Short mmCIF file of C-alpha atoms in Angstrom, two decimals:
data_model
loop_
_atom_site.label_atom_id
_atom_site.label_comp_id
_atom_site.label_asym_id
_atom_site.label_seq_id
_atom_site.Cartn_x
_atom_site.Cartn_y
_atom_site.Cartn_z
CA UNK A 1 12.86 -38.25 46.39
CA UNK A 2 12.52 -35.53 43.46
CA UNK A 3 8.89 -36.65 42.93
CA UNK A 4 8.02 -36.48 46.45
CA UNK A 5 9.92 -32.82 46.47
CA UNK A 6 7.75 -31.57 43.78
CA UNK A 7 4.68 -33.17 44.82
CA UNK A 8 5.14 -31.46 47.90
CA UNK A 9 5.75 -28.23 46.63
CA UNK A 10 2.55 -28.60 43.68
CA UNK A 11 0.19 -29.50 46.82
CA UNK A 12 2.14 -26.57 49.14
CA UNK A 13 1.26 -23.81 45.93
CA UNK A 14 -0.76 -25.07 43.49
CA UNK A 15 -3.84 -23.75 44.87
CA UNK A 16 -2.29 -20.18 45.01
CA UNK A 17 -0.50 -19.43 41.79
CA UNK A 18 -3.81 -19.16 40.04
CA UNK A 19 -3.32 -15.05 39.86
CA UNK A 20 -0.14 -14.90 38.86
CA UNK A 21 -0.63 -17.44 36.09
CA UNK A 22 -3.28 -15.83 34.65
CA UNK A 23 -1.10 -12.58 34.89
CA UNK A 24 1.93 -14.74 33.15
CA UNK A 25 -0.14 -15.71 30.14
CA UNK A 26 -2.10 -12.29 29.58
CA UNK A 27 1.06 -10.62 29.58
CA UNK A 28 3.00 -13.57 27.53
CA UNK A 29 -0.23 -13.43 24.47
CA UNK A 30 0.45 -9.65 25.22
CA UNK A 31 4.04 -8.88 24.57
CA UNK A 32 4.70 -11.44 21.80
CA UNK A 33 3.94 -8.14 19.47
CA UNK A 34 6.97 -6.40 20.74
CA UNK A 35 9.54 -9.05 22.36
CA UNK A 36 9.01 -12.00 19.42
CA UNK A 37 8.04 -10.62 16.28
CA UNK A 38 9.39 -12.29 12.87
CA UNK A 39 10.19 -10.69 9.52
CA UNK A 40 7.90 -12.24 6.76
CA UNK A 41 10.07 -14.40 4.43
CA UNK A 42 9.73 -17.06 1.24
CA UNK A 43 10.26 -20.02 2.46
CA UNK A 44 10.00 -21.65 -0.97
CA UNK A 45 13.40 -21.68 -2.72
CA UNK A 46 11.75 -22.42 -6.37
CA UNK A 47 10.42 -19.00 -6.15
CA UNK A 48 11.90 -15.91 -7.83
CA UNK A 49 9.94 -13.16 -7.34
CA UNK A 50 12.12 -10.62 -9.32
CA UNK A 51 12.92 -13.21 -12.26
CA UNK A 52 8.87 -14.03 -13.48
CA UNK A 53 8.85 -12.02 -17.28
CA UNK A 54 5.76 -10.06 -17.65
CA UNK A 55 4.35 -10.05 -20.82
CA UNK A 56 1.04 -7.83 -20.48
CA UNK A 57 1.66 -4.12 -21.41
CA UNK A 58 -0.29 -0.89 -20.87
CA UNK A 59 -1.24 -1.01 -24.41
CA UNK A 60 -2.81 -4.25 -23.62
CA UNK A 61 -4.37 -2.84 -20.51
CA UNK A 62 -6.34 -0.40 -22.56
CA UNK A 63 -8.40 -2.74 -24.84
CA UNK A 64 -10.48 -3.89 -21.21
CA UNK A 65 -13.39 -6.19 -22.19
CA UNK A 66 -16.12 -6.91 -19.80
CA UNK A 67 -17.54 -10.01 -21.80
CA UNK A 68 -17.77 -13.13 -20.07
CA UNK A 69 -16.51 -15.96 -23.15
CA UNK A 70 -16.63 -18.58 -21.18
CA UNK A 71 -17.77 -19.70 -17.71
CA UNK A 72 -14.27 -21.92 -17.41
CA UNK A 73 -11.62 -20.92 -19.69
CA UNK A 74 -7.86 -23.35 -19.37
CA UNK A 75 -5.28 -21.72 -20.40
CA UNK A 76 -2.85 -24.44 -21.66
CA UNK A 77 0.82 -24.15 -20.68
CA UNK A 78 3.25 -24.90 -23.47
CA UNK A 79 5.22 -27.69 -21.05
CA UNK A 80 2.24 -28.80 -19.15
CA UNK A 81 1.51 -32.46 -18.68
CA UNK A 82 -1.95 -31.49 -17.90
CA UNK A 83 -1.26 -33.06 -14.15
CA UNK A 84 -1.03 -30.08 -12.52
CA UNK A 85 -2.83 -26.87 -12.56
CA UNK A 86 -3.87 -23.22 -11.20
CA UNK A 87 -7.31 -22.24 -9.90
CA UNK A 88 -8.04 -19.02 -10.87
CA UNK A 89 -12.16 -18.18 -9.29
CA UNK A 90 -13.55 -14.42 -11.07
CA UNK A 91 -16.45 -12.84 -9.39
CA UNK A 92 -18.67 -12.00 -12.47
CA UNK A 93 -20.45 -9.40 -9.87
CA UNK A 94 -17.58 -7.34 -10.55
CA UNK A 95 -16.84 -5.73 -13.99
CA UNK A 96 -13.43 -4.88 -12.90
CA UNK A 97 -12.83 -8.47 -12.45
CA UNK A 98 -14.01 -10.09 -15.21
CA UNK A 99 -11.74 -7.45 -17.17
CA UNK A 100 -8.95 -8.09 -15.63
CA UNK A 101 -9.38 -12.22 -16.08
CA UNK A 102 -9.67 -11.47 -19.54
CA UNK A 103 -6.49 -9.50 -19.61
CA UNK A 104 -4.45 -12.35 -17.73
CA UNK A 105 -6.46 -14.93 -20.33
CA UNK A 106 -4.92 -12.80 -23.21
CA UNK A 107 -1.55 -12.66 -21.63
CA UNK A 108 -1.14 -16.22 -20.19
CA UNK A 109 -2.35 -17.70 -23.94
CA UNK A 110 1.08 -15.69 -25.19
CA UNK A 111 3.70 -17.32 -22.56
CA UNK A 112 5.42 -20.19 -23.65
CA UNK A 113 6.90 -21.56 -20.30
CA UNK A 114 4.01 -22.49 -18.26
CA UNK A 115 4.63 -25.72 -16.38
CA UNK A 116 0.89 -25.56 -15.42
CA UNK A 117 -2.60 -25.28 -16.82
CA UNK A 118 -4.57 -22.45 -15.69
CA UNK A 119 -8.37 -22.80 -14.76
CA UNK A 120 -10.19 -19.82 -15.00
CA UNK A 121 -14.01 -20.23 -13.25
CA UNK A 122 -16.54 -17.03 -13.43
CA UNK A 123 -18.47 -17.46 -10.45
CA UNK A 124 -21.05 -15.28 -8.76
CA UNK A 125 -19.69 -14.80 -5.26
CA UNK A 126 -22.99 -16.53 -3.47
CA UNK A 127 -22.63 -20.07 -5.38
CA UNK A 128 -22.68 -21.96 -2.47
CA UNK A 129 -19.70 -24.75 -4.08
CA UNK A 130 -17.13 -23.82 -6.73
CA UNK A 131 -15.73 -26.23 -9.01
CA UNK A 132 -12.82 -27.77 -8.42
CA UNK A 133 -10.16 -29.16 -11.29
CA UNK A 134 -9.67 -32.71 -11.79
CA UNK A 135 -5.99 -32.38 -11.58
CA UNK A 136 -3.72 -31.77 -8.55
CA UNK A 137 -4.53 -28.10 -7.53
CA UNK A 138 -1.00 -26.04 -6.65
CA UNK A 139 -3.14 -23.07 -5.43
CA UNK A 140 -6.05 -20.98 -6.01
CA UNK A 141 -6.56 -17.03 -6.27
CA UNK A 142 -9.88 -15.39 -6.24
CA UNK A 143 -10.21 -12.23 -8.27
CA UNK A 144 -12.26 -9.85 -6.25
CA UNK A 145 -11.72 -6.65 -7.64
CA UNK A 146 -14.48 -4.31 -7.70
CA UNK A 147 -12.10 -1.56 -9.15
CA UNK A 148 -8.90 -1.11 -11.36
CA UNK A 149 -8.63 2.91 -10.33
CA UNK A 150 -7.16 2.24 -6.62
CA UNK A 151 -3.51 1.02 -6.17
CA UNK A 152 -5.11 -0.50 -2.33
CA UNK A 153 -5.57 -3.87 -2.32
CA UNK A 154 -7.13 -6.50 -0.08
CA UNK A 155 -5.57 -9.62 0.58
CA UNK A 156 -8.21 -12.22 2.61
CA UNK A 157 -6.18 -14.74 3.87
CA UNK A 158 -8.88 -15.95 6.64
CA UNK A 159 -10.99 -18.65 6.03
CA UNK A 160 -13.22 -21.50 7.95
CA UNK A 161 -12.44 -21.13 11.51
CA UNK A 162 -9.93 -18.43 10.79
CA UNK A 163 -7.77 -20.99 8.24
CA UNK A 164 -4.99 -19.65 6.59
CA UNK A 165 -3.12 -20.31 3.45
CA UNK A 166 0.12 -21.77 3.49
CA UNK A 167 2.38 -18.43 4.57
CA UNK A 168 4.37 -18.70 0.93
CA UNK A 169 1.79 -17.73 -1.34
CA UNK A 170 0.74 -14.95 1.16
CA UNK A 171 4.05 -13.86 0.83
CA UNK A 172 5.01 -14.02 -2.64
CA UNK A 173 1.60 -11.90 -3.73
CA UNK A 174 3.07 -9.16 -0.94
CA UNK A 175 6.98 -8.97 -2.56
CA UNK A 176 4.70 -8.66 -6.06
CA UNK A 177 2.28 -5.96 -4.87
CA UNK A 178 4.84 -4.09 -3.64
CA UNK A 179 7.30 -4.73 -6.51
CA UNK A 180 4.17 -2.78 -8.65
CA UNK A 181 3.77 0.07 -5.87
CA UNK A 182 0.31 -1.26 -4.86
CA UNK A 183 -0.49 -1.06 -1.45
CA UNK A 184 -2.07 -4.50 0.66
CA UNK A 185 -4.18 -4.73 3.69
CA UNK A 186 -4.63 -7.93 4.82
CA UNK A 187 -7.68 -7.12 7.87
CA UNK A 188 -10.50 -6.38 4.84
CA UNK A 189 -12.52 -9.39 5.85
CA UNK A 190 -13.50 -7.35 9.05
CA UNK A 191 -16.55 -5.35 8.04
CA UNK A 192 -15.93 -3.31 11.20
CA UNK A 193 -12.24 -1.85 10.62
CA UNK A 194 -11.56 0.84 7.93
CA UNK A 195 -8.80 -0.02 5.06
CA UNK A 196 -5.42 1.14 6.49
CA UNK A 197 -1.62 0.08 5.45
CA UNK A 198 -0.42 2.51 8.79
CA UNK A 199 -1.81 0.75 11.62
CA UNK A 200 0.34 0.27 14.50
CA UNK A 201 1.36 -3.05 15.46
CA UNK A 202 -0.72 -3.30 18.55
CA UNK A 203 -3.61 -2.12 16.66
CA UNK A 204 -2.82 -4.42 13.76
CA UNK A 205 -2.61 -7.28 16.24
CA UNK A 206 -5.59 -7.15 18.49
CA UNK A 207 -7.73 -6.81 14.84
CA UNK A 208 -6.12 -9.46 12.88
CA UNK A 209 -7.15 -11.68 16.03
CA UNK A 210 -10.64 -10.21 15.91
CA UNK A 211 -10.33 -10.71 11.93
CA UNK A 212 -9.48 -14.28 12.14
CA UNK A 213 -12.75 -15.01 14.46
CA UNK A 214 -15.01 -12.68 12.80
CA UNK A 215 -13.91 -13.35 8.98
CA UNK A 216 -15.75 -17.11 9.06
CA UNK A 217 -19.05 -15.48 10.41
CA UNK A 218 -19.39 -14.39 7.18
CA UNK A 219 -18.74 -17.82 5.24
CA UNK A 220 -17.57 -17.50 1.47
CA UNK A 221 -17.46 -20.57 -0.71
CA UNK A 222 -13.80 -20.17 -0.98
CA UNK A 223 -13.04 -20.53 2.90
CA UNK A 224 -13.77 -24.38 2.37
CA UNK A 225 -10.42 -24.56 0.11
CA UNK A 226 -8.14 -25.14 3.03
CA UNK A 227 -9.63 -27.92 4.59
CA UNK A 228 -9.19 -29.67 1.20
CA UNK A 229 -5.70 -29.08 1.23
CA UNK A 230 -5.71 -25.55 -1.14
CA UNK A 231 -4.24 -22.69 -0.32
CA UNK A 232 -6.41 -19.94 -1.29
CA UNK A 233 -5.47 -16.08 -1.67
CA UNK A 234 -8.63 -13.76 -2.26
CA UNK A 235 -7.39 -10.37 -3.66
CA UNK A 236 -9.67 -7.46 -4.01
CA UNK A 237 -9.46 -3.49 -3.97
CA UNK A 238 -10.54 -0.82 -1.09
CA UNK A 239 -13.68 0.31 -2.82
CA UNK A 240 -13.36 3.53 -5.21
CA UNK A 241 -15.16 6.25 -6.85
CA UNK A 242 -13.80 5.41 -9.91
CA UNK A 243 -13.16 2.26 -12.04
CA UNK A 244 -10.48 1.95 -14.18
CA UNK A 245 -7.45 3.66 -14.51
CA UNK A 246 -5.15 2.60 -17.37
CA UNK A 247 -1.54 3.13 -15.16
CA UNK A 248 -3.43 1.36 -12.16
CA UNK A 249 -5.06 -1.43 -14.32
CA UNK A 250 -1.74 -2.14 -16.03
CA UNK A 251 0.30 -2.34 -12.55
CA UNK A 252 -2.44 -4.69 -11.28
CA UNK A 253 -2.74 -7.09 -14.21
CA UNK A 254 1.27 -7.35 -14.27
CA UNK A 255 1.01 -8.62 -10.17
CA UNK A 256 -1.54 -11.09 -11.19
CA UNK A 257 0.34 -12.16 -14.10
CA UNK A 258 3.64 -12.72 -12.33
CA UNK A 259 1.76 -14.47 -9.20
CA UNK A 260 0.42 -17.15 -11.41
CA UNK A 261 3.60 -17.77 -13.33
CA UNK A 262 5.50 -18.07 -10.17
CA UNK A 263 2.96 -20.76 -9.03
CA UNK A 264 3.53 -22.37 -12.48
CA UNK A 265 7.28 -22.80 -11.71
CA UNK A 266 6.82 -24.50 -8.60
CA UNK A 267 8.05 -27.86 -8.50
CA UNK A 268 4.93 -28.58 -6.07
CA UNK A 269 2.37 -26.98 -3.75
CA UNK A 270 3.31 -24.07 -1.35
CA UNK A 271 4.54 -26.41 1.80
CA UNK A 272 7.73 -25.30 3.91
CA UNK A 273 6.44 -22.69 5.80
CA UNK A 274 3.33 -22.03 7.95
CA UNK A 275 0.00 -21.98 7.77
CA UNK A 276 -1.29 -20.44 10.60
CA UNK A 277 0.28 -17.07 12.24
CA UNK A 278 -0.72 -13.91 13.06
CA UNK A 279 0.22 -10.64 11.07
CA UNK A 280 1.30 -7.61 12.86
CA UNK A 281 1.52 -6.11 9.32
CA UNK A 282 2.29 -7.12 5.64
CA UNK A 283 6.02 -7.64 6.64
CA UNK A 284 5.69 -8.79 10.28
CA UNK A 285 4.12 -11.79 11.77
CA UNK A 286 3.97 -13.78 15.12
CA UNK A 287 3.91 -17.29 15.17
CA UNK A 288 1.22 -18.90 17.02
CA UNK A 289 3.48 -21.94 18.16
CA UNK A 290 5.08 -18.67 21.05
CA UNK A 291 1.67 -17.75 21.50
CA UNK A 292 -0.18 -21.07 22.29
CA UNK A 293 1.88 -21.11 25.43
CA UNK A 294 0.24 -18.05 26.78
CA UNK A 295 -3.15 -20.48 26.38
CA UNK A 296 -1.29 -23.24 28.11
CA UNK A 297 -0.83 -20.75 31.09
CA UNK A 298 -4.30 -19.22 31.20
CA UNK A 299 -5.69 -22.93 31.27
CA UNK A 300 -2.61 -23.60 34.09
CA UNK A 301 -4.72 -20.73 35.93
CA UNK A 302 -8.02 -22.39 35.59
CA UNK A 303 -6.22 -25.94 36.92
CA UNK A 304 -5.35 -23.91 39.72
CA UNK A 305 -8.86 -22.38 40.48
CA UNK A 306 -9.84 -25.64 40.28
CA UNK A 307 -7.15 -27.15 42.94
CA UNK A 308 -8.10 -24.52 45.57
CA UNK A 309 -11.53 -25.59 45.18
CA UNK A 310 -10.34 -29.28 45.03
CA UNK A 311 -8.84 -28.85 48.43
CA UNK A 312 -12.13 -27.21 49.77
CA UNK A 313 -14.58 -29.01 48.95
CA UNK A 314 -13.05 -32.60 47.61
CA UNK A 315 -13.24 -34.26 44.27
CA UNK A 316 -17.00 -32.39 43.29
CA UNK A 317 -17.76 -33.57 39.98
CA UNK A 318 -21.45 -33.26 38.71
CA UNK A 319 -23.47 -34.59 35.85
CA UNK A 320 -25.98 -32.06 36.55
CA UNK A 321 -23.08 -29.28 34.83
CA UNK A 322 -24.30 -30.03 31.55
CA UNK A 323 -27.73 -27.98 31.61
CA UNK A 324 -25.57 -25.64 32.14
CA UNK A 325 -25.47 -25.89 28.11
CA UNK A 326 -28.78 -25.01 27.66
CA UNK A 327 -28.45 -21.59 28.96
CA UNK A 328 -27.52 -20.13 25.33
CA UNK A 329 -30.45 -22.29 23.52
CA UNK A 330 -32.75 -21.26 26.29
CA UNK A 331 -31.77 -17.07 25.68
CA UNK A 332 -32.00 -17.67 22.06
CA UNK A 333 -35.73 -19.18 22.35
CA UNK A 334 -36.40 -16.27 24.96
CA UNK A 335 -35.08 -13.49 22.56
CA UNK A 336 -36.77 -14.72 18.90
CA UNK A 337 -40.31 -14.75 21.21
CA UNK A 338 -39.69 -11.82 23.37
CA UNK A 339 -36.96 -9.60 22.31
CA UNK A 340 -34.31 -8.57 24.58
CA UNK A 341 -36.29 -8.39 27.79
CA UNK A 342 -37.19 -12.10 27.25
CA UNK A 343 -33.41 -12.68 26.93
CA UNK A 344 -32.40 -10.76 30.33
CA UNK A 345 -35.53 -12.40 32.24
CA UNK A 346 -34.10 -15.73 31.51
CA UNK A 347 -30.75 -14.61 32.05
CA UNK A 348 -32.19 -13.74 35.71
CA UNK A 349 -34.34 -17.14 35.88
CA UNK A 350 -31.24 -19.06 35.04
CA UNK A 351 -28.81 -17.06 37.67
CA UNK A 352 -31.20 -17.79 40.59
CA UNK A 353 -31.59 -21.58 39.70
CA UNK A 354 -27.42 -22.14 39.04
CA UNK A 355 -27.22 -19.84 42.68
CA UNK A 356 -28.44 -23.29 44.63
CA UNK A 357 -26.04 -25.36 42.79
CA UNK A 358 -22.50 -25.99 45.14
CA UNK A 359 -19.61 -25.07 44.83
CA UNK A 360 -17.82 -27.68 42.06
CA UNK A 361 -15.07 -28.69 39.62
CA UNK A 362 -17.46 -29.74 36.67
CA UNK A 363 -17.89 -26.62 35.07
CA UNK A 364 -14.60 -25.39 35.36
CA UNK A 365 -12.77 -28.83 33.98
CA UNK A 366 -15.03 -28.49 30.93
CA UNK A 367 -13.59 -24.66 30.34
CA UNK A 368 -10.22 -25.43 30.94
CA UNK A 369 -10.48 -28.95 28.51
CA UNK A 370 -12.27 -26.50 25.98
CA UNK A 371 -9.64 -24.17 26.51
CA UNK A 372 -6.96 -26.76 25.71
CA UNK A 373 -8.96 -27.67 22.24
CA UNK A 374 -8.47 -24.13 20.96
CA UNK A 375 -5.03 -24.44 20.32
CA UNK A 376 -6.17 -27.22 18.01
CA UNK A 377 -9.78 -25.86 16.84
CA UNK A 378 -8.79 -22.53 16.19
CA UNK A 379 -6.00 -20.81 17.91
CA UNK A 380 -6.92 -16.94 17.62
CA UNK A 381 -10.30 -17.47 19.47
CA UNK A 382 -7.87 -19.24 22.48
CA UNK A 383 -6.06 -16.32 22.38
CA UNK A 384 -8.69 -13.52 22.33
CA UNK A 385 -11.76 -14.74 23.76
CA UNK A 386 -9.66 -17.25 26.03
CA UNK A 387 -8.03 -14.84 27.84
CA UNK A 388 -11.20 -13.12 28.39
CA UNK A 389 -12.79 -16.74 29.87
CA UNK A 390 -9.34 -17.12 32.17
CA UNK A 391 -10.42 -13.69 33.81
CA UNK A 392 -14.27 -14.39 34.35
CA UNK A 393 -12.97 -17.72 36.12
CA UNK A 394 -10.59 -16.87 38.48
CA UNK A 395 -12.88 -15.55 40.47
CA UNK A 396 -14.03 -18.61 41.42
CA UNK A 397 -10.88 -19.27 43.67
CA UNK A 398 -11.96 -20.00 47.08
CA UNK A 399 -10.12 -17.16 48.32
CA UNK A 400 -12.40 -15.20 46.56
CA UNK A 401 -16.02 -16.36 47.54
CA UNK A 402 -16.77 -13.65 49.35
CA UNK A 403 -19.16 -10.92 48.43
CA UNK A 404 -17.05 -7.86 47.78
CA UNK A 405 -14.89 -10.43 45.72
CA UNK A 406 -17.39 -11.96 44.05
CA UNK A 407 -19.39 -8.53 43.13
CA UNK A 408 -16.21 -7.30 41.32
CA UNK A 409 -15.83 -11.10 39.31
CA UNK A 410 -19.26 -10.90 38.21
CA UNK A 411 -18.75 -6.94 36.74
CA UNK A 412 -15.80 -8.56 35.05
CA UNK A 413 -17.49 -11.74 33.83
CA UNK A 414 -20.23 -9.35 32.37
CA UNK A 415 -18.17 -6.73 31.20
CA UNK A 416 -15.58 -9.64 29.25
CA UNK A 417 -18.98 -10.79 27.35
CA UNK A 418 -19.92 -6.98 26.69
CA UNK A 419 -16.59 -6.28 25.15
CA UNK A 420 -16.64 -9.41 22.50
CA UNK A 421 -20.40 -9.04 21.64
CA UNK A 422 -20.70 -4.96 21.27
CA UNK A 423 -17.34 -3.87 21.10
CA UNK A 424 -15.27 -6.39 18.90
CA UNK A 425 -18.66 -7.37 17.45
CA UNK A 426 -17.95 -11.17 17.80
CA UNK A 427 -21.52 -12.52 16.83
CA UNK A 428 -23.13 -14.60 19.67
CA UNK A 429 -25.70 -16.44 18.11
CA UNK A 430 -23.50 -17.97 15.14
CA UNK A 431 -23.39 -21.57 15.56
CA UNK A 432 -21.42 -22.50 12.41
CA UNK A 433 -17.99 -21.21 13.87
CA UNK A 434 -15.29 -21.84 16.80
CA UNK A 435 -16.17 -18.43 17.73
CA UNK A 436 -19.95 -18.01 18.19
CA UNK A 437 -19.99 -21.52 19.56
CA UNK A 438 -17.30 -20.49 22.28
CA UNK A 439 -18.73 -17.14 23.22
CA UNK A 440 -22.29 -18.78 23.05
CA UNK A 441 -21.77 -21.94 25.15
CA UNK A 442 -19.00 -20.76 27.29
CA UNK A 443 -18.70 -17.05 27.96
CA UNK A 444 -22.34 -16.39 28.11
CA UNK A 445 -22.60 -19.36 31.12
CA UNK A 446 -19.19 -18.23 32.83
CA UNK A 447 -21.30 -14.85 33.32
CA UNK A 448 -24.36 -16.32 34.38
CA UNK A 449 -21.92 -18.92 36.69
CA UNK A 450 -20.13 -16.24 38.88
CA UNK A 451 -23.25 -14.21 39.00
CA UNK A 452 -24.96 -17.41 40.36
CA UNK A 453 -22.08 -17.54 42.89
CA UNK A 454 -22.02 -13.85 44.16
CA UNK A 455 -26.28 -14.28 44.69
CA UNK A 456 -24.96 -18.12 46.08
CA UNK A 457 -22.49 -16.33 49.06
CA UNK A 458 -25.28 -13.41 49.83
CA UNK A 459 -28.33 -15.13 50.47
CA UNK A 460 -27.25 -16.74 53.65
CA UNK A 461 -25.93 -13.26 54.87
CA UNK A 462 -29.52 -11.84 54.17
#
């Protein structure tokens, strides 16, 4: 009886909700910012951030040597069993780093509890692969500082398909840079934002989700630590005109210092808390696990295009969808030979051929299964550029194939695909992320779809 109740009242509304679910999850990926937001915390009870003894002074900090000794330098901890270790990676592009490695080198060789030995590895930041240690790997930090003048650091925390590190170490280096009155900004990966420690949380939230889809356009050999199971912090500085600065130098040397001895008394890798979120600041975060629902109801809104169509035109499922793919490859080819007007020709080409296809489920299942992956494949591209797909699409609802309707779906669907490309400056063509696969294989299309269906419900007017 309940099951015939409810499948009566799915097959009564269904069909109609599609709107208001796509309202519901826009506002839901929305307000999580203001109605859900969770203090940053450390998770990890072995760590005491005010209790690690720093050992490097300023008179230390003003003997700074520039001189690379040795491409990998272990620093041997006096109650190591040589089973466990620290990845330290230098960029030997920057003097400022190599300087402060050495420093850290110096003070680490002094201490005389490490539980842990500590790799040091001068790389050049465009080595493709970075070695690894033998030994089980607690974490890794990446010494990217191009200057020991500025008290602003940058903390990249995103790497292949927006990974994270485990939440911990993100946190500890925060309570450490702060401890030494240095300032963190954790959205440097995005080439396109200026270094601020004031934004406002909105702000801070739509770029961190920009951040976390742009930052793995620009691949670094270190983003391939997560997927092997290493959390990874990169720390750099806000560039400066200057480079050294003993007060600054010293402050930023003791925060190294006292990062890697905390990860030395760990008991084991970095593990209780999460490893994916998104900041609203250094102190703030939202956890995606609130947030994923919002792309549960945006592909809930697609299901329910898809119904109304369902109960149009039947069970419409075509093979024929999946040149639909080759719209992307096809404005690729057109804009290496012909520039930009090759691109918008084809663009054209492909709109009139799609506009003789029917009316059909295919192309919308696919989205809304795609959709569904995201939460899996990377969650910050289901939330951004998701939403944006969920709005091109629900103009396909059969209450809305007519042409005034359809006229204002395909601005939308056009205007959705301007804002990620020019606007957030989400690279289209990138076939090596989530991301650019997404906006290439799906967003592009969606455009060219309801366009195809707006020229599709005028020609038999005309």
């Amino acid at each position: 009886m309940f099951r015939k109740r409810v499948a009566s009242v799915v097959k009564k509304y269904a069909s109609n909700i599609a709107p208001f679910l796509l309202l519901a999850g826009v506002l839901l990926i929305v307000a999580i910012p203001a109605v859900k937001p969770r203090r940053n915390f450390i998770d990890e009870s072995a760590v005491n951030v005010d209790g690690i003894p720093v050992l490097i002074t300023s008179s230390d900090a003003s003997h700074h040597d520039a001189t690379i000794h040795q491409y990998h330098r272990i620093v041997h901890g006096q109650r190591s069993v040589g089973s466990e270790s620290i990845a330290v990676y230098v960029n030997t592009v920057e003097n400022s780093s190599i300087i402060l490695a050495n420093f850290l080198i110096r003070s680490l060789q002094r201490k005389n509890n490490m539980a842990c030995e500590t790799h040091f590895y001068f790389v050049n930041g465009s080595t493709l692969h970075w070695p690894i240690p033998n030994s089980f790997v607690r974490a890794a930090l990446f010494i990217n500082v191009s200057s020991l003048k500025t008290r602003n650091l940058c903390f990249s925390v995103y790497g292949k398909n927006g990974m994270q590190p485990n939440q911990d170490l993100f946190n500890v280096a925060v309570a450490m840079a702060r401890e030494w009155n240095l300032n963190v900004d954790i959205l440097c990966q995005n080439p396109h934002i200026p270094y601020s420690v004031t934004r406002s949380k909105y702000e801070h939230y739509l770029a961190a989700l920009q951040t976390a889809v742009i930052a793995p356009q620009n691949p670094q050999p270190w983003h391939f630590f997560r997927p092997s199971g290493i959390s990874m912090l990169a720390i750099g500085t806000e560039k400066s005109d200057g480079l050294y600065e003993l007060s600054v130098a010293h402050h930023i040397a003791a925060m190294h210092e006292q990062l890697i001895g905390t990860l030395s008394y760990l008991d084991e890798r970095f593990h209780h808390s999460t490893s994916v979120w998104v900041p609203l600041s250094v102190t703030e975060y939202v956890e995606y696990d609130i947030a994923q629902f919002g792309i549960i109801l945006l592909v809930a809104s697609l299901l329910s295009v898809g119904y109304s169509i369902y109960e149009l035109e039947g069970l419409c499922l075509s093979p024929r969808v999946v040149l639909i793919f080759l719209a992307p490859i096809l404005a690729s080819g057109a804009n290496k030979f012909f520039g930009v007007w090759g691109s918008f020709v084809c663009s054209i080409f492909l709109t009139i051929a799609w506009s003789v296809c029917a009316w059909e489920l295919s192309w919308l299942t696919i989205n809304a299964v795609m959709l569904c992956l995201l939460i899996i494949l990377q969650p910050a591209t289901g939330l951004l550029v998701g939403s944006g797909v969920a709005v091109q699409l629900v103009f396909l609802h059969v209450k809305c194939q007519k042409p005034p309707f359809l006229f204002l779906g395909t601005f939308f669907a056009w205007a959705v695909l301007y804002y990620f490309i020019v606007m957030l400056k989400i690279r289209h063509d990138d076939m090596n992320t989530i991301g650019g696969i997404y906006l290439s294989f799906f967003v592009y299309p969606n455009a060219l779809w309801v366009t195809s269906r707006l020229i599709r419900s005028v020609l038999p007017t005309m």
